[in-house]
CSV table of C-alpha atoms in Angstrom, one decimal:
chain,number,residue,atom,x,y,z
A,8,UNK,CA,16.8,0.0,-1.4
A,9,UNK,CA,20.7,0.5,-0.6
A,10,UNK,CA,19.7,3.2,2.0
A,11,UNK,CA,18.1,0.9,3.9
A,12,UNK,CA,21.4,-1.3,4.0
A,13,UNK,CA,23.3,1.9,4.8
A,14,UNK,CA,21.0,2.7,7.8
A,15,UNK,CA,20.7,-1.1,9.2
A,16,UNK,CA,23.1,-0.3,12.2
A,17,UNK,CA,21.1,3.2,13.3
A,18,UNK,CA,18.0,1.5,12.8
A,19,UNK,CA,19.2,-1.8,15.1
A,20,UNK,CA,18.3,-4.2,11.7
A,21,UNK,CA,22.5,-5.5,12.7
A,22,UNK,CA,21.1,-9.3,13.4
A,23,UNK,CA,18.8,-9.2,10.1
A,24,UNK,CA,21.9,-7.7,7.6
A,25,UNK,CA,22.4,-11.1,6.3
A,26,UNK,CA,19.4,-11.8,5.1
A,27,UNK,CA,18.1,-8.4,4.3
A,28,UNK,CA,21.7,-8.0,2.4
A,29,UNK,CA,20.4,-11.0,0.2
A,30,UNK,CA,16.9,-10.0,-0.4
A,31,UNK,CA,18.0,-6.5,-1.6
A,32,UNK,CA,21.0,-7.7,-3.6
A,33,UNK,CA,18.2,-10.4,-5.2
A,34,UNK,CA,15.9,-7.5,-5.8
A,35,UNK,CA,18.1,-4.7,-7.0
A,36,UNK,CA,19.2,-7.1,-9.6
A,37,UNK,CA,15.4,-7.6,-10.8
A,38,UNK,CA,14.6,-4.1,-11.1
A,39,UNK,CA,18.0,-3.6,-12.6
A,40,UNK,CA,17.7,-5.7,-15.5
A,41,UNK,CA,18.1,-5.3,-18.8
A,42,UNK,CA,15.2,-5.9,-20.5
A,43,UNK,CA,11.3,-6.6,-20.1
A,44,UNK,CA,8.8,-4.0,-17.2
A,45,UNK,CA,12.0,-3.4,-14.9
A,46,UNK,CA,14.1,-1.5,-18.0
A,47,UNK,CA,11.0,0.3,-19.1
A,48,UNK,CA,10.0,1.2,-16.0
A,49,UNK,CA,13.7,2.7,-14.8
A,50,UNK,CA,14.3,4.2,-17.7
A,51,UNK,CA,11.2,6.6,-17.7
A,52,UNK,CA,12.4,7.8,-13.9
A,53,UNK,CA,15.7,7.9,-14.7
A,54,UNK,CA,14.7,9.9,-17.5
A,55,UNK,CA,12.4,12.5,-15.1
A,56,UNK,CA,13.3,15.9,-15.4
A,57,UNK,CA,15.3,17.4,-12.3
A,58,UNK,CA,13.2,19.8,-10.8
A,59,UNK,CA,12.9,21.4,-7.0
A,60,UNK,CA,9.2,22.9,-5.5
A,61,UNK,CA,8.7,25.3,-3.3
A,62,UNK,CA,7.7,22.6,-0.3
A,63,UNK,CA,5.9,19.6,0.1
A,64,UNK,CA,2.0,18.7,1.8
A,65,UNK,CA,1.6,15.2,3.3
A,66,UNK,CA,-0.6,16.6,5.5
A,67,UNK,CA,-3.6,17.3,3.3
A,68,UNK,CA,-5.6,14.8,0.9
A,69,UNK,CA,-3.4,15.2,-2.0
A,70,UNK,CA,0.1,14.4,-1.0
A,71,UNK,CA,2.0,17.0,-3.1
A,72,UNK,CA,5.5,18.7,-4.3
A,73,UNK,CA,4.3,22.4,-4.3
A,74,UNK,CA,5.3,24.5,-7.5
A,75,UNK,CA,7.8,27.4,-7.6
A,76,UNK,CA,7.7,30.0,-10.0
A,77,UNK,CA,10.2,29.5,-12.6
A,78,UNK,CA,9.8,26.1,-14.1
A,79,UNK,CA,10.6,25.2,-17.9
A,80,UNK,CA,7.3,24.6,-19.3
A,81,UNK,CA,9.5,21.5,-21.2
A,82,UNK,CA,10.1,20.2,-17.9
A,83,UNK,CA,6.5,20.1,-16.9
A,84,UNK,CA,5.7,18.4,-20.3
A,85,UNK,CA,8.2,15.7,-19.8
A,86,UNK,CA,7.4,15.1,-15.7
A,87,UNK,CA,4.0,14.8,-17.2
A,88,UNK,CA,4.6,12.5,-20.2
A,89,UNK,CA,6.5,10.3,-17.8
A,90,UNK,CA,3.6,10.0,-15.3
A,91,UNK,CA,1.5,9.2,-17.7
A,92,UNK,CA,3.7,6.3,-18.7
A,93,UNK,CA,4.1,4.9,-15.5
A,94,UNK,CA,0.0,4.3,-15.2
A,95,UNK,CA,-2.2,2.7,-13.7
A,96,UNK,CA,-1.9,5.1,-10.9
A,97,UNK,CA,-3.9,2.9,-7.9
A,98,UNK,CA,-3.4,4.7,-4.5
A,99,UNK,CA,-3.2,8.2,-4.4
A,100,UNK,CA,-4.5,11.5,-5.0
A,101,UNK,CA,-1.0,13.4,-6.0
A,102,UNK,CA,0.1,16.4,-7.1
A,103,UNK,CA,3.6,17.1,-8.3
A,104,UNK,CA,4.6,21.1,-9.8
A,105,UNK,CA,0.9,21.5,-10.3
A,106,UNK,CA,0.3,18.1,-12.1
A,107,UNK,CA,-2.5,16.4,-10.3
A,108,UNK,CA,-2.5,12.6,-10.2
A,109,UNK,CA,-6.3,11.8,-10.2
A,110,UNK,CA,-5.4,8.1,-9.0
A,111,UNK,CA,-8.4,5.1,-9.0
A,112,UNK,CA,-9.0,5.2,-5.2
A,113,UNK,CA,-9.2,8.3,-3.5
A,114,UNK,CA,-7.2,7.1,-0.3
A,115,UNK,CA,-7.4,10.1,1.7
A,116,UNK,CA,-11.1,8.9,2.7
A,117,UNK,CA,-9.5,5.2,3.7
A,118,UNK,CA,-6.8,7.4,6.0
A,119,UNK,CA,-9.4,10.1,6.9
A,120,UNK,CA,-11.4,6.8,8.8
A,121,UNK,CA,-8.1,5.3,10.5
A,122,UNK,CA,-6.1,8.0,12.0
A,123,UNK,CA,-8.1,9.0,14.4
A,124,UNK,CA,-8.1,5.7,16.0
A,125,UNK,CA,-4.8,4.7,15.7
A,126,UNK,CA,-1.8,5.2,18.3
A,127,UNK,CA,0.3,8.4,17.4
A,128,UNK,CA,3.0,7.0,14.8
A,129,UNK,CA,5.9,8.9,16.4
A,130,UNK,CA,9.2,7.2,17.0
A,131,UNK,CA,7.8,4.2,15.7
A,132,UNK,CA,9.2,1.5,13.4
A,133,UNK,CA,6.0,0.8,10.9
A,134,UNK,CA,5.7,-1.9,8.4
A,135,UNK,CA,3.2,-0.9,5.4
A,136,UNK,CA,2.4,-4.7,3.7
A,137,UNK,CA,1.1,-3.8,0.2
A,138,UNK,CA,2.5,-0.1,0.2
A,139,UNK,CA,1.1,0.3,-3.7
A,140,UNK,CA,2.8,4.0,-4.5
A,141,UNK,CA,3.2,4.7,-1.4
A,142,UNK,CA,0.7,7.1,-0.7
A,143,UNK,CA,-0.3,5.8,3.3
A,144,UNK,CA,4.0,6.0,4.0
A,145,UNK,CA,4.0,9.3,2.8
A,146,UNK,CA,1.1,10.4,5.2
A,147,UNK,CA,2.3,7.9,8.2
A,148,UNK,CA,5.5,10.4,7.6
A,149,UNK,CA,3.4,13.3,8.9
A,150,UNK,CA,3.5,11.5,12.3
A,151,UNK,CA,7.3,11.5,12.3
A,152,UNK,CA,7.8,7.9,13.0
A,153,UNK,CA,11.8,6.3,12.9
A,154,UNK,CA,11.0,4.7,10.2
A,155,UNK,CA,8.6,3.0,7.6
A,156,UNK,CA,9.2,0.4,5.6
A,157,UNK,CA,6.7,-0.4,2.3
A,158,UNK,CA,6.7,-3.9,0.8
A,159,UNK,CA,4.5,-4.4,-2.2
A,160,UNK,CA,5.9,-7.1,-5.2
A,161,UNK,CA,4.6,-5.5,-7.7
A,162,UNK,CA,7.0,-3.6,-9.8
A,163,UNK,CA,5.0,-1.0,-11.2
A,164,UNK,CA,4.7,0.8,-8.0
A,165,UNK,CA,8.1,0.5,-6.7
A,166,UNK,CA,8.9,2.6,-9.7
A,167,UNK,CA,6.1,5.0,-9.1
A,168,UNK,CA,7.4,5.2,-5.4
A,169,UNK,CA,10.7,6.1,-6.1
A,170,UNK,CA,9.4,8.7,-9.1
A,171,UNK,CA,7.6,10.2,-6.3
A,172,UNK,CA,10.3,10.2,-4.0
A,173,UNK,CA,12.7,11.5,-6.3
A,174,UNK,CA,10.9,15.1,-5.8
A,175,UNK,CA,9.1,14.6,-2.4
A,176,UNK,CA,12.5,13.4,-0.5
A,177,UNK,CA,10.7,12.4,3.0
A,178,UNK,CA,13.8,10.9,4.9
A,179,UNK,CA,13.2,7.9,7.0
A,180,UNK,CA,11.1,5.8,3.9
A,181,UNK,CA,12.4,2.6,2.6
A,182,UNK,CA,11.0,0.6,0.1
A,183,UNK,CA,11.9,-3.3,-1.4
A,184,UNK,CA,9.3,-4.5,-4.2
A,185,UNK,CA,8.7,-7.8,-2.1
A,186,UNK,CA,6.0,-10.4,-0.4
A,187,UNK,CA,5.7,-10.2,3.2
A,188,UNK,CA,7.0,-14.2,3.3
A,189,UNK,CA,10.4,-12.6,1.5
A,190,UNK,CA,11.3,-11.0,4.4
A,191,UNK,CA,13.7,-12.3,6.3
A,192,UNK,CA,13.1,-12.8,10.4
A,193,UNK,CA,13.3,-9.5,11.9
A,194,UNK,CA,12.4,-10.3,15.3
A,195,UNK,CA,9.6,-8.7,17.1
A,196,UNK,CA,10.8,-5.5,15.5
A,197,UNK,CA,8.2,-3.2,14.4
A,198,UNK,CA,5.9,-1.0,16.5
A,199,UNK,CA,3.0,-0.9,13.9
A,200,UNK,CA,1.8,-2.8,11.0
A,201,UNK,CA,-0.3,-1.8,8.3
A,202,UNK,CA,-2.5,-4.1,6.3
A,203,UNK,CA,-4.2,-2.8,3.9
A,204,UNK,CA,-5.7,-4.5,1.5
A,205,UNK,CA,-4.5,-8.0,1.5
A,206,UNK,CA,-6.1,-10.4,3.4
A,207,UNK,CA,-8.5,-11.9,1.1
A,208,UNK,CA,-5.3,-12.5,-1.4
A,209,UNK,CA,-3.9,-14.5,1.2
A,210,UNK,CA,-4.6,-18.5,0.8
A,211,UNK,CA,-3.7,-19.2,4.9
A,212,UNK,CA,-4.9,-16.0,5.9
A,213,UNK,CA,-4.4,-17.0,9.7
A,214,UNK,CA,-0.5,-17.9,9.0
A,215,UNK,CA,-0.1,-14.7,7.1
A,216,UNK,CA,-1.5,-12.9,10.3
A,217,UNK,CA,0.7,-15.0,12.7
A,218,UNK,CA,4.0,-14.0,10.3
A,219,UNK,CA,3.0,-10.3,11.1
A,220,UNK,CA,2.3,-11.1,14.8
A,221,UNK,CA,5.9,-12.7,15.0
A,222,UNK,CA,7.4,-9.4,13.7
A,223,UNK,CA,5.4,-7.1,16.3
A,224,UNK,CA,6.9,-6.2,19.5
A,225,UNK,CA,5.1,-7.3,22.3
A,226,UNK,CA,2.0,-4.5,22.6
A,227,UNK,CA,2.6,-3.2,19.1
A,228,UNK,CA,-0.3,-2.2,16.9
A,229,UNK,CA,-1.8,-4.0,14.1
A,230,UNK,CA,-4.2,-1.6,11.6
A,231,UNK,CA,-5.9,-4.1,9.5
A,232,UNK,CA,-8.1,-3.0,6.8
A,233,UNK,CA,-10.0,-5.4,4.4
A,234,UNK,CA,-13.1,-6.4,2.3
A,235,UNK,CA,-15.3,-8.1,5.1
A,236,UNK,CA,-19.6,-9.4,4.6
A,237,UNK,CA,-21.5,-7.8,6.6
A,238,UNK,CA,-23.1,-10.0,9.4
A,239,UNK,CA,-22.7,-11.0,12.9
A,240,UNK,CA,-22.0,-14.8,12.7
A,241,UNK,CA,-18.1,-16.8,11.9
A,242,UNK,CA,-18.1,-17.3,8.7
A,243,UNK,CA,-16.7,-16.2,5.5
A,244,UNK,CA,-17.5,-16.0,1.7
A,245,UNK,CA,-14.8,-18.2,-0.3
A,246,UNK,CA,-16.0,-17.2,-4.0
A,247,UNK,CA,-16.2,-19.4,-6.5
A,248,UNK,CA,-14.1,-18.5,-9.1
A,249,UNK,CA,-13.9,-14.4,-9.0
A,250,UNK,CA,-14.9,-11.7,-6.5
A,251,UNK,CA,-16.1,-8.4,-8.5
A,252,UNK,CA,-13.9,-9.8,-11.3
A,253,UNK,CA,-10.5,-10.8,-9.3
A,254,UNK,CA,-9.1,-14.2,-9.4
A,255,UNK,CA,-7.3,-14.1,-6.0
A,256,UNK,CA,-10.0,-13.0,-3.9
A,257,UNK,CA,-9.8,-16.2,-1.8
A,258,UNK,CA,-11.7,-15.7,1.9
A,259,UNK,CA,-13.6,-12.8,2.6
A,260,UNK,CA,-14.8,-12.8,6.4
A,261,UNK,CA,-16.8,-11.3,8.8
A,262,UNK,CA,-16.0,-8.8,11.5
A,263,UNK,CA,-16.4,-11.8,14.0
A,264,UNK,CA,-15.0,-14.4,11.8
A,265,UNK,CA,-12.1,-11.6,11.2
A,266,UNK,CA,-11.4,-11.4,15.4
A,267,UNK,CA,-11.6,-15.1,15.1
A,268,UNK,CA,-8.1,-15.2,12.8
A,269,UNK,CA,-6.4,-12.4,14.8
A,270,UNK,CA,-7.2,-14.3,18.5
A,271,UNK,CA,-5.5,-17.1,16.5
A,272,UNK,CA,-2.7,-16.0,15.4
A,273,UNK,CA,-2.0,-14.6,19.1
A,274,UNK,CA,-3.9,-10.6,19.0
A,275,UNK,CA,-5.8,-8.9,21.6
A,276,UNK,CA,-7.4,-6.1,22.8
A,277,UNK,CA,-9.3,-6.7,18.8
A,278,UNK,CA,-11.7,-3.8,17.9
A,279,UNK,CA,-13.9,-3.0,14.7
A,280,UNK,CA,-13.6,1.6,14.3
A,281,UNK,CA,-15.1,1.4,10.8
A,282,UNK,CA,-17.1,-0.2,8.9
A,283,UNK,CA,-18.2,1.4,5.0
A,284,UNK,CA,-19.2,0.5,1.3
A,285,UNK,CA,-16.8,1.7,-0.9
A,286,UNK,CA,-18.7,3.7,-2.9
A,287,UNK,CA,-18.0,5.2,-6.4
A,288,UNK,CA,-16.7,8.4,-4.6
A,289,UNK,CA,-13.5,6.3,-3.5
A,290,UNK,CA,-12.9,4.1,-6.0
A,291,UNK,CA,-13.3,5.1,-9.6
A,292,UNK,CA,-12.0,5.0,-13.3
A,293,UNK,CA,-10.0,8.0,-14.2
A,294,UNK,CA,-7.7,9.2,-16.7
A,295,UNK,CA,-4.9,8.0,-14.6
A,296,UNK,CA,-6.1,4.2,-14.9
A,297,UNK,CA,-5.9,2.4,-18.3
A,298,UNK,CA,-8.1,-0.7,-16.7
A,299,UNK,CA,-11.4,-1.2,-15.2
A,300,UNK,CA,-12.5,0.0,-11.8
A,301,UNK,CA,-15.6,-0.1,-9.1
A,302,UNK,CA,-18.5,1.1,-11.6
A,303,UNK,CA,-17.6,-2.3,-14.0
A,304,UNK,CA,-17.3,-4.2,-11.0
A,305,UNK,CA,-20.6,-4.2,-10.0
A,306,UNK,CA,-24.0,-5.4,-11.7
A,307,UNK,CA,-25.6,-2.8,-13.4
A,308,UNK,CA,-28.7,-3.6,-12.4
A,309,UNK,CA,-28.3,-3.8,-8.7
A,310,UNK,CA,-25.5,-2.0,-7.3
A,311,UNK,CA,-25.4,-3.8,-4.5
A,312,UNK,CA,-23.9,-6.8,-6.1
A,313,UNK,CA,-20.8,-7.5,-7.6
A,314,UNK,CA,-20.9,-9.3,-11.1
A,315,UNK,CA,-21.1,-12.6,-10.0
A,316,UNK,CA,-23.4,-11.7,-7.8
A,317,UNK,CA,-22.2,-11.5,-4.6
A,318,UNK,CA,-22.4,-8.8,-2.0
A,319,UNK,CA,-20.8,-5.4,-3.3
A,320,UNK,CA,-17.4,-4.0,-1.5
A,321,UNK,CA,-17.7,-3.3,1.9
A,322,UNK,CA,-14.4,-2.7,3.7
A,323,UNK,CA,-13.5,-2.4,7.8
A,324,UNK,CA,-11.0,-1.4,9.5
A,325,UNK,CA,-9.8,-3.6,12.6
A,326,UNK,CA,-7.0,-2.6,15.1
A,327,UNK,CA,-5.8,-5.3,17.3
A,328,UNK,CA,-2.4,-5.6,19.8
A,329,UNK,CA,0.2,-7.9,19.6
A,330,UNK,CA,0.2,-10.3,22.2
């Protein structure tokens, strides 16, 4: 996190320094505690062997650091014991010195359906809301942007970021284990925004999409990808109680009732590339995940319901400009 401090002047962040200067002071402190998730987590990257490949890939599925030919088979045991102790692995597929992450979602296929449509990353300042791991900055890097910036609260994955980055090394990455309300005003500062993921967690979905519109320059591209129900009138689903077995699943909407929210909170130019169930080929339990996934999800008598009953996963991708 200091490295983004370092770099605020070169990156023209000067009129935000105060109030990213707090942020990361507040959040360095949390993951440098003494005790509870933060100390167990730091301890088993600090305690990651120091090891160097023979190159990276961020340009294929599995973003990778490529093995050489003379590592200590103890260093491979105890890169692998520490992985291991750092699940669930979410976002991925990885591969590090020949150890392949098998992570839940296969997110090559989510990035495989969005890049074609998206405007070429390079130069760009990009904002990834709800980075997980990581694994979408590592392959926006491929697209040489200025710089990308991941924001996820959760503290598992800020550790699994930085035990990735500790061998893949992509300058021009920045990470801060916070909420997208955290931040502090940036100005219309960043040329694209991804949103992956987070919508329907969102209780004022429309005020969480005009806080990302106030922090796009004028023209700047939103990539918005989220659980929608299929159909062709306004509305969305509110469940309940749970959505295939989460508790903040809040509003899950419709392509049209999706545009709705964007034209609201001041987007144009809206358009729908991709619409697709996520199928058991994305999203799946593996040895890399100590919970439940997709298959437990879903009613095993009709797949094409959720547990409670309601329509199974089906996720779209949106783009829309900043107005």
């Amino acid at each position: 996190m200091d490295a983004l401090l370092q770099d605020l002047t070169r990156l023209n962040l000067e009129p935000a320094r105060e109030g990213l200067t707090a942020l990361i002071e507040e959040k360095m402190a949390l993951t440098g505690r003494d005790f509870g998730n933060e100390k167990k987590f730091r301890d088993i990257v600090e305690g990651l062997p120091d090891m160097f490949g023979d190159g990276i890939d961020i340009a294929g599925r599995r973003v990778s650091v490529l093995p050489g030919d003379d590592h200590d088979p103890a260093d491979i045991a105890a890169l692998l014991q520490g992985l291991r102790d750092l699940k669930p692995w979410r976002k991925g597929p990885y591969g590090l010195f020949g150890i392949d992450i098998d992570t839940e979602w296969n997110s090559d296929v989510k990035w495989d359906r969005l890049a074609p449509h998206i405007a070429p990353l390079e130069g760009r300042r990009v904002l990834d809301i709800g980075a997980s791991s990581g694994y979408y900055m590592f392959r926006m890097a491929e697209g040489q942007p200025e710089m990308v910036l991941g924001i996820d609260p959760q503290i598992l994955f800020y550790f699994q970021y930085l035990a990735l980055q500790k061998y893949l090394q992509i300058p021009g990455l920045y990470f801060i284990p916070a909420k997208m309300e955290e931040l502090p005003p940036l100005g219309r500062y960043f040329d694209t925004i991804f949103c992956m993921g987070v919508i329907y967690h969102r209780k004022s979905p429309v005020d969480t999409l005009k806080e990302i519109h106030d922090c796009m320059r004028p023209g700047g591209e939103l990539v918005m990808e989220t659980l929608i129900i299929e159909g062709d009138s306004e509305t969305a689903l509110f469940p309940v109680d749970r959505y295939a077995k989460m508790r903040n699943v809040f509003f899950i909407p419709t392509v049209p009732c999706l545009a709705n929210w964007l034209r609201r909170a001041g987007f144009t130019n809206i358009r729908c590339v991709d619409v697709s169930p996520t199928t058991l080929a994305e999203q799946r339990k593996t040895d890399w995940v100590n919970t439940e996934s997709l298959e437990m999800f879903l009613d095993p008598n009709d797949p094409t319901k959720t547990v409670e009953g309601y329509p199974a996963p089906v996720r779209a991708v949106v783009l829309a400009d900043a107005g």
